[in-house]
PDB file of C-alpha atoms in Angstrom:
ATOM      1  CA  UNK A   1      -3.631   0.803  -6.712  1.00  0.00           C
ATOM      2  CA  UNK A   2      -7.240  -0.237  -6.251  1.00  0.00           C
ATOM      3  CA  UNK A   3      -8.743  -0.618  -9.699  1.00  0.00           C
ATOM      4  CA  UNK A   4     -11.732  -1.988 -11.602  1.00  0.00           C
ATOM      5  CA  UNK A   5     -11.541  -2.370 -15.376  1.00  0.00           C
ATOM      6  CA  UNK A   6     -14.644  -3.296 -17.362  1.00  0.00           C
ATOM      7  CA  UNK A   7     -14.665  -4.881 -20.792  1.00  0.00           C
ATOM      8  CA  UNK A   8     -17.017  -6.677 -23.146  1.00  0.00           C
ATOM      9  CA  UNK A   9     -19.340  -3.882 -24.187  1.00  0.00           C
ATOM     10  CA  UNK A  10     -20.347  -3.286 -27.782  1.00  0.00           C
ATOM     11  CA  UNK A  11     -23.135  -3.218 -30.322  1.00  0.00           C
ATOM     12  CA  UNK A  12     -25.596  -6.108 -30.226  1.00  0.00           C
ATOM     13  CA  UNK A  13     -28.912  -6.763 -31.933  1.00  0.00           C
ATOM     14  CA  UNK A  14     -32.157  -6.973 -29.970  1.00  0.00           C
ATOM     15  CA  UNK A  15     -32.546 -10.477 -28.589  1.00  0.00           C
ATOM     16  CA  UNK A  16     -28.798 -11.015 -28.573  1.00  0.00           C
ATOM     17  CA  UNK A  17     -26.390 -11.790 -25.753  1.00  0.00           C
ATOM     18  CA  UNK A  18     -23.296 -10.187 -24.287  1.00  0.00           C
ATOM     19  CA  UNK A  19     -21.024 -10.891 -21.328  1.00  0.00           C
ATOM     20  CA  UNK A  20     -19.393  -8.054 -19.447  1.00  0.00           C
ATOM     21  CA  UNK A  21     -16.257  -8.581 -17.364  1.00  0.00           C
ATOM     22  CA  UNK A  22     -14.759  -6.470 -14.600  1.00  0.00           C
ATOM     23  CA  UNK A  23     -11.153  -7.172 -13.615  1.00  0.00           C
ATOM     24  CA  UNK A  24     -10.376  -6.183 -10.041  1.00  0.00           C
ATOM     25  CA  UNK A  25      -6.956  -5.446  -8.577  1.00  0.00           C
ATOM     26  CA  UNK A  26      -5.364  -3.820  -5.536  1.00  0.00           C
ATOM     27  CA  UNK A  27      -7.731  -5.224  -2.905  1.00  0.00           C
ATOM     28  CA  UNK A  28      -8.880  -8.578  -1.498  1.00  0.00           C
ATOM     29  CA  UNK A  29     -11.586  -9.339  -4.047  1.00  0.00           C
ATOM     30  CA  UNK A  30     -13.109 -12.175  -2.014  1.00  0.00           C
ATOM     31  CA  UNK A  31     -13.879  -9.870   0.931  1.00  0.00           C
ATOM     32  CA  UNK A  32     -16.224  -7.418  -0.755  1.00  0.00           C
ATOM     33  CA  UNK A  33     -19.623  -7.423  -2.385  1.00  0.00           C
ATOM     34  CA  UNK A  34     -19.782  -6.169  -5.954  1.00  0.00           C
ATOM     35  CA  UNK A  35     -22.412  -4.572  -8.143  1.00  0.00           C
ATOM     36  CA  UNK A  36     -23.212  -3.642 -11.726  1.00  0.00           C
ATOM     37  CA  UNK A  37     -24.746  -0.181 -12.176  1.00  0.00           C
ATOM     38  CA  UNK A  38     -25.892   1.241 -15.506  1.00  0.00           C
ATOM     39  CA  UNK A  39     -26.648   4.666 -16.883  1.00  0.00           C
ATOM     40  CA  UNK A  40     -28.733   5.110 -19.999  1.00  0.00           C
ATOM     41  CA  UNK A  41     -27.852   8.098 -22.203  1.00  0.00           C
ATOM     42  CA  UNK A  42     -28.789  11.317 -20.409  1.00  0.00           C
ATOM     43  CA  UNK A  43     -30.375   9.431 -17.501  1.00  0.00           C
ATOM     44  CA  UNK A  44     -29.596   8.654 -13.894  1.00  0.00           C
ATOM     45  CA  UNK A  45     -27.925   5.692 -12.222  1.00  0.00           C
ATOM     46  CA  UNK A  46     -29.656   2.314 -11.954  1.00  0.00           C
ATOM     47  CA  UNK A  47     -28.522  -0.686  -9.935  1.00  0.00           C
ATOM     48  CA  UNK A  48     -28.648  -3.701 -12.229  1.00  0.00           C
ATOM     49  CA  UNK A  49     -27.339  -6.587 -10.129  1.00  0.00           C
ATOM     50  CA  UNK A  50     -25.388  -7.188  -6.949  1.00  0.00           C
ATOM     51  CA  UNK A  51     -23.500 -10.137  -5.475  1.00  0.00           C
ATOM     52  CA  UNK A  52     -22.205 -10.764  -1.988  1.00  0.00           C
ATOM     53  CA  UNK A  53     -18.534 -11.350  -1.270  1.00  0.00           C
ATOM     54  CA  UNK A  54     -19.041 -15.107  -1.092  1.00  0.00           C
ATOM     55  CA  UNK A  55     -21.193 -15.173  -4.219  1.00  0.00           C
ATOM     56  CA  UNK A  56     -23.950 -16.836  -2.247  1.00  0.00           C
ATOM     57  CA  UNK A  57     -26.408 -13.945  -2.446  1.00  0.00           C
ATOM     58  CA  UNK A  58     -27.427 -12.085  -5.586  1.00  0.00           C
ATOM     59  CA  UNK A  59     -30.041  -9.457  -6.386  1.00  0.00           C
ATOM     60  CA  UNK A  60     -31.408  -8.012  -9.618  1.00  0.00           C
ATOM     61  CA  UNK A  61     -33.542  -5.101 -10.617  1.00  0.00           C
ATOM     62  CA  UNK A  62     -36.954  -6.263 -11.845  1.00  0.00           C
ATOM     63  CA  UNK A  63     -36.366  -5.325 -15.480  1.00  0.00           C
ATOM     64  CA  UNK A  64     -33.399  -7.715 -15.868  1.00  0.00           C
ATOM     65  CA  UNK A  65     -34.527 -10.577 -13.608  1.00  0.00           C
ATOM     66  CA  UNK A  66     -34.381 -13.826 -15.578  1.00  0.00           C
ATOM     67  CA  UNK A  67     -32.353 -12.265 -18.409  1.00  0.00           C
ATOM     68  CA  UNK A  68     -29.115 -11.192 -16.679  1.00  0.00           C
ATOM     69  CA  UNK A  69     -26.825 -13.239 -14.426  1.00  0.00           C
ATOM     70  CA  UNK A  70     -24.169 -11.797 -12.153  1.00  0.00           C
ATOM     71  CA  UNK A  71     -21.266 -13.997 -11.068  1.00  0.00           C
ATOM     72  CA  UNK A  72     -17.742 -13.742  -9.749  1.00  0.00           C
ATOM     73  CA  UNK A  73     -14.544 -15.772 -10.049  1.00  0.00           C
ATOM     74  CA  UNK A  74     -12.310 -15.320  -7.026  1.00  0.00           C
ATOM     75  CA  UNK A  75      -9.345 -17.074  -8.646  1.00  0.00           C
ATOM     76  CA  UNK A  76      -9.441 -14.579 -11.509  1.00  0.00           C
ATOM     77  CA  UNK A  77     -10.587 -11.640  -9.320  1.00  0.00           C
ATOM     78  CA  UNK A  78     -13.182 -10.920 -11.966  1.00  0.00           C
ATOM     79  CA  UNK A  79     -16.859  -9.965 -11.864  1.00  0.00           C
ATOM     80  CA  UNK A  80     -19.161 -10.912 -14.725  1.00  0.00           C
ATOM     81  CA  UNK A  81     -22.558  -9.936 -16.076  1.00  0.00           C
ATOM     82  CA  UNK A  82     -24.107 -12.362 -18.540  1.00  0.00           C
ATOM     83  CA  UNK A  83     -26.818 -10.520 -20.476  1.00  0.00           C
ATOM     84  CA  UNK A  84     -29.358 -12.428 -22.578  1.00  0.00           C
ATOM     85  CA  UNK A  85     -32.452 -11.395 -24.524  1.00  0.00           C
ATOM     86  CA  UNK A  86     -31.160  -7.859 -24.767  1.00  0.00           C
ATOM     87  CA  UNK A  87     -33.591  -5.025 -25.427  1.00  0.00           C
ATOM     88  CA  UNK A  88     -33.166  -1.494 -26.709  1.00  0.00           C
ATOM     89  CA  UNK A  89     -33.827  -0.214 -23.199  1.00  0.00           C
ATOM     90  CA  UNK A  90     -30.708  -2.055 -21.963  1.00  0.00           C
ATOM     91  CA  UNK A  91     -28.584   0.440 -23.914  1.00  0.00           C
ATOM     92  CA  UNK A  92     -26.366   2.158 -21.349  1.00  0.00           C
ATOM     93  CA  UNK A  93     -22.919   2.599 -19.888  1.00  0.00           C
ATOM     94  CA  UNK A  94     -22.375  -0.278 -17.482  1.00  0.00           C
ATOM     95  CA  UNK A  95     -20.186   0.314 -14.437  1.00  0.00           C
ATOM     96  CA  UNK A  96     -18.909  -2.263 -12.009  1.00  0.00           C
ATOM     97  CA  UNK A  97     -18.486  -1.099  -8.438  1.00  0.00           C
ATOM     98  CA  UNK A  98     -17.074  -2.441  -5.183  1.00  0.00           C
ATOM     99  CA  UNK A  99     -19.155  -2.262  -2.032  1.00  0.00           C
ATOM    100  CA  UNK A 100     -17.467  -1.217   1.188  1.00  0.00           C
ATOM    101  CA  UNK A 101     -18.360  -4.458   2.958  1.00  0.00           C
ATOM    102  CA  UNK A 102     -19.300  -8.130   2.566  1.00  0.00           C
ATOM    103  CA  UNK A 103     -22.948  -7.654   1.650  1.00  0.00           C
ATOM    104  CA  UNK A 104     -24.220  -5.654  -1.327  1.00  0.00           C
ATOM    105  CA  UNK A 105     -26.281  -3.222   0.709  1.00  0.00           C
ATOM    106  CA  UNK A 106     -24.049  -0.295   1.571  1.00  0.00           C
ATOM    107  CA  UNK A 107     -21.940   2.276  -0.231  1.00  0.00           C
ATOM    108  CA  UNK A 108     -19.763   1.622  -3.274  1.00  0.00           C
ATOM    109  CA  UNK A 109     -16.313   3.153  -2.941  1.00  0.00           C
ATOM    110  CA  UNK A 110     -14.511   1.991  -6.076  1.00  0.00           C
ATOM    111  CA  UNK A 111     -15.886   2.286  -9.616  1.00  0.00           C
ATOM    112  CA  UNK A 112     -14.663   1.258 -13.018  1.00  0.00           C
ATOM    113  CA  UNK A 113     -14.576   3.600 -15.987  1.00  0.00           C
ATOM    114  CA  UNK A 114     -17.607   1.939 -17.579  1.00  0.00           C
ATOM    115  CA  UNK A 115     -18.244  -0.042 -20.749  1.00  0.00           C
ATOM    116  CA  UNK A 116     -20.900   0.900 -23.296  1.00  0.00           C
ATOM    117  CA  UNK A 117     -23.601  -1.506 -24.407  1.00  0.00           C
ATOM    118  CA  UNK A 118     -25.721  -0.527 -27.404  1.00  0.00           C
ATOM    119  CA  UNK A 119     -28.694  -2.674 -28.363  1.00  0.00           C
ATOM    120  CA  UNK A 120     -29.824  -1.821 -31.870  1.00  0.00           C
ATOM    121  CA  UNK A 121     -30.590  -3.418 -35.193  1.00  0.00           C
TER     122      UNK A 121
ATOM    123  CA  UNK B   1     -39.500  -1.530  -2.838  1.00  0.00           C
ATOM    124  CA  UNK B   2     -38.024   1.682  -1.492  1.00  0.00           C
ATOM    125  CA  UNK B   3     -38.230   4.785  -3.673  1.00  0.00           C
ATOM    126  CA  UNK B   4     -35.759   7.614  -3.093  1.00  0.00           C
ATOM    127  CA  UNK B   5     -36.906  11.090  -4.120  1.00  0.00           C
ATOM    128  CA  UNK B   6     -34.302  13.823  -4.370  1.00  0.00           C
ATOM    129  CA  UNK B   7     -35.013  17.541  -4.286  1.00  0.00           C
ATOM    130  CA  UNK B   8     -34.595  19.956  -5.800  1.00  0.00           C
ATOM    131  CA  UNK B   9     -34.038  18.623  -9.305  1.00  0.00           C
ATOM    132  CA  UNK B  10     -31.660  21.477 -10.054  1.00  0.00           C
ATOM    133  CA  UNK B  11     -29.908  23.841  -7.659  1.00  0.00           C
ATOM    134  CA  UNK B  12     -28.455  27.054  -9.108  1.00  0.00           C
ATOM    135  CA  UNK B  13     -25.812  28.550  -6.853  1.00  0.00           C
ATOM    136  CA  UNK B  14     -22.611  30.579  -7.001  1.00  0.00           C
ATOM    137  CA  UNK B  15     -19.145  29.435  -5.897  1.00  0.00           C
ATOM    138  CA  UNK B  16     -18.719  29.983  -2.172  1.00  0.00           C
ATOM    139  CA  UNK B  17     -22.407  29.454  -1.415  1.00  0.00           C
ATOM    140  CA  UNK B  18     -23.871  26.654   0.693  1.00  0.00           C
ATOM    141  CA  UNK B  19     -25.735  23.798  -0.988  1.00  0.00           C
ATOM    142  CA  UNK B  20     -28.323  21.641   0.768  1.00  0.00           C
ATOM    143  CA  UNK B  21     -29.609  18.581  -1.086  1.00  0.00           C
ATOM    144  CA  UNK B  22     -32.483  16.417   0.119  1.00  0.00           C
ATOM    145  CA  UNK B  23     -33.190  12.695  -0.250  1.00  0.00           C
ATOM    146  CA  UNK B  24     -36.519  11.351   0.991  1.00  0.00           C
ATOM    147  CA  UNK B  25     -37.279   7.632   1.221  1.00  0.00           C
ATOM    148  CA  UNK B  26     -40.755   6.174   0.708  1.00  0.00           C
ATOM    149  CA  UNK B  27     -40.353   4.231   3.972  1.00  0.00           C
ATOM    150  CA  UNK B  28     -37.859   4.287   6.844  1.00  0.00           C
ATOM    151  CA  UNK B  29     -34.455   3.023   5.788  1.00  0.00           C
ATOM    152  CA  UNK B  30     -31.349   1.814   7.561  1.00  0.00           C
ATOM    153  CA  UNK B  31     -29.033   4.809   7.872  1.00  0.00           C
ATOM    154  CA  UNK B  32     -25.983   2.544   7.675  1.00  0.00           C
ATOM    155  CA  UNK B  33     -26.864   1.806   4.063  1.00  0.00           C
ATOM    156  CA  UNK B  34     -27.476   5.377   2.854  1.00  0.00           C
ATOM    157  CA  UNK B  35     -24.857   6.815   0.549  1.00  0.00           C
ATOM    158  CA  UNK B  36     -24.275   9.956  -1.505  1.00  0.00           C
ATOM    159  CA  UNK B  37     -22.366  10.131  -4.788  1.00  0.00           C
ATOM    160  CA  UNK B  38     -21.041  12.863  -7.037  1.00  0.00           C
ATOM    161  CA  UNK B  39     -20.908  12.443 -10.803  1.00  0.00           C
ATOM    162  CA  UNK B  40     -19.151  14.908 -13.049  1.00  0.00           C
ATOM    163  CA  UNK B  41     -19.825  14.870 -16.816  1.00  0.00           C
ATOM    164  CA  UNK B  42     -18.150  11.955 -18.551  1.00  0.00           C
ATOM    165  CA  UNK B  43     -16.928  10.439 -15.299  1.00  0.00           C
ATOM    166  CA  UNK B  44     -17.898   7.507 -13.124  1.00  0.00           C
ATOM    167  CA  UNK B  45     -19.728   8.265  -9.878  1.00  0.00           C
ATOM    168  CA  UNK B  46     -17.645   8.907  -6.750  1.00  0.00           C
ATOM    169  CA  UNK B  47     -18.693   7.948  -3.243  1.00  0.00           C
ATOM    170  CA  UNK B  48     -18.862  11.004  -0.967  1.00  0.00           C
ATOM    171  CA  UNK B  49     -20.784   9.812   2.084  1.00  0.00           C
ATOM    172  CA  UNK B  50     -21.626   6.354   3.425  1.00  0.00           C
ATOM    173  CA  UNK B  51     -23.646   5.345   6.433  1.00  0.00           C
ATOM    174  CA  UNK B  52     -25.593   8.612   6.004  1.00  0.00           C
ATOM    175  CA  UNK B  53     -22.900  10.743   7.660  1.00  0.00           C
ATOM    176  CA  UNK B  54     -19.407   9.257   7.229  1.00  0.00           C
ATOM    177  CA  UNK B  55     -17.132  10.841   4.652  1.00  0.00           C
ATOM    178  CA  UNK B  56     -15.416   8.464   2.250  1.00  0.00           C
ATOM    179  CA  UNK B  57     -11.648   8.477   1.960  1.00  0.00           C
ATOM    180  CA  UNK B  58     -10.219  11.639   0.446  1.00  0.00           C
ATOM    181  CA  UNK B  59     -13.471  13.594   0.524  1.00  0.00           C
ATOM    182  CA  UNK B  60     -13.059  17.217   1.685  1.00  0.00           C
ATOM    183  CA  UNK B  61     -14.732  18.197   4.946  1.00  0.00           C
ATOM    184  CA  UNK B  62     -16.932  20.753   3.203  1.00  0.00           C
ATOM    185  CA  UNK B  63     -19.121  17.740   2.354  1.00  0.00           C
ATOM    186  CA  UNK B  64     -21.335  16.471   5.165  1.00  0.00           C
ATOM    187  CA  UNK B  65     -24.295  14.153   5.422  1.00  0.00           C
ATOM    188  CA  UNK B  66     -27.062  13.785   7.952  1.00  0.00           C
ATOM    189  CA  UNK B  67     -30.547  12.546   8.617  1.00  0.00           C
ATOM    190  CA  UNK B  68     -32.341   9.396   9.649  1.00  0.00           C
ATOM    191  CA  UNK B  69     -35.554   7.504   9.064  1.00  0.00           C
ATOM    192  CA  UNK B  70     -36.908   8.804   5.770  1.00  0.00           C
ATOM    193  CA  UNK B  71     -35.164  12.179   5.448  1.00  0.00           C
ATOM    194  CA  UNK B  72     -31.500  12.657   4.609  1.00  0.00           C
ATOM    195  CA  UNK B  73     -29.426  15.633   3.518  1.00  0.00           C
ATOM    196  CA  UNK B  74     -26.119  16.293   1.821  1.00  0.00           C
ATOM    197  CA  UNK B  75     -24.594  19.669   2.594  1.00  0.00           C
ATOM    198  CA  UNK B  76     -21.726  21.329   0.768  1.00  0.00           C
ATOM    199  CA  UNK B  77     -20.634  24.163   3.051  1.00  0.00           C
ATOM    200  CA  UNK B  78     -18.873  26.338   0.445  1.00  0.00           C
ATOM    201  CA  UNK B  79     -19.117  25.397  -3.207  1.00  0.00           C
ATOM    202  CA  UNK B  80     -15.872  25.060  -5.095  1.00  0.00           C
ATOM    203  CA  UNK B  81     -15.807  25.152  -8.937  1.00  0.00           C
ATOM    204  CA  UNK B  82     -15.280  21.384  -9.069  1.00  0.00           C
ATOM    205  CA  UNK B  83     -18.406  20.744  -6.994  1.00  0.00           C
ATOM    206  CA  UNK B  84     -20.789  21.659  -9.795  1.00  0.00           C
ATOM    207  CA  UNK B  85     -22.018  18.207 -10.774  1.00  0.00           C
ATOM    208  CA  UNK B  86     -24.900  15.784 -10.312  1.00  0.00           C
ATOM    209  CA  UNK B  87     -25.447  14.202  -6.901  1.00  0.00           C
ATOM    210  CA  UNK B  88     -27.237  10.931  -6.173  1.00  0.00           C
ATOM    211  CA  UNK B  89     -28.393   9.302  -2.967  1.00  0.00           C
ATOM    212  CA  UNK B  90     -28.459   5.503  -2.757  1.00  0.00           C
ATOM    213  CA  UNK B  91     -29.939   2.971  -0.397  1.00  0.00           C
ATOM    214  CA  UNK B  92     -29.211  -0.722  -0.937  1.00  0.00           C
ATOM    215  CA  UNK B  93     -30.058  -1.343  -4.620  1.00  0.00           C
ATOM    216  CA  UNK B  94     -31.856   1.927  -5.287  1.00  0.00           C
ATOM    217  CA  UNK B  95     -30.666   5.348  -6.442  1.00  0.00           C
ATOM    218  CA  UNK B  96     -32.523   8.621  -6.297  1.00  0.00           C
ATOM    219  CA  UNK B  97     -33.070  10.456  -9.572  1.00  0.00           C
ATOM    220  CA  UNK B  98     -30.298  12.960  -8.880  1.00  0.00           C
ATOM    221  CA  UNK B  99     -29.871  16.661  -8.124  1.00  0.00           C
ATOM    222  CA  UNK B 100     -27.878  18.808 -10.518  1.00  0.00           C
ATOM    223  CA  UNK B 101     -25.884  21.587  -8.877  1.00  0.00           C
ATOM    224  CA  UNK B 102     -25.223  24.205 -11.526  1.00  0.00           C
ATOM    225  CA  UNK B 103     -23.435  27.529 -11.582  1.00  0.00           C
ATOM    226  CA  UNK B 104     -25.770  30.481 -11.218  1.00  0.00           C
TER     227      UNK B 104
END
């Protein structure tokens, strides 16, 4: 079964750090681009960061550039999102998603169940 | 940066009716990268259409996508009860703001 399982969410104070993980199974992890997408309470979807299948190309939305880092470990078939200098506006459900090809530009056909990040004092 | 604008914001229809959702890009986009998603309350998004017009695996044929350049559409030919949800278009790293399809 193709599956993505996120973990690592929680409550963190403004300015703090958190690392999200996404464990992938049921497909050849090294062949597909991956992405983190978030959804603030009552809001729409926002692409946070993407990474190509090789890990050689990454992209970030402007609001997280320089604060968040996306990475992947092929040996562990796991996607990560290192989040630093967290702000209240980073509060959201964070989903990891698998792209349908090598580069993180097309559709995302597999999604995790999401992990909640709350930034509050 | 490309901006995707979806219309209408809310569509009120009855089961069995046809739904037509629009997604307009601020500049011409590559159709191969245009996708549509469905999100039901409390659930993760689900890919419906990729490459502007190709149905994803397991998606019923009442869902169809079309368009090119800056204008794209998602059509649901006959609404089933489970189709009442929010729909998003996506191009590369950008999502539209969503269209809610609600029961009239």
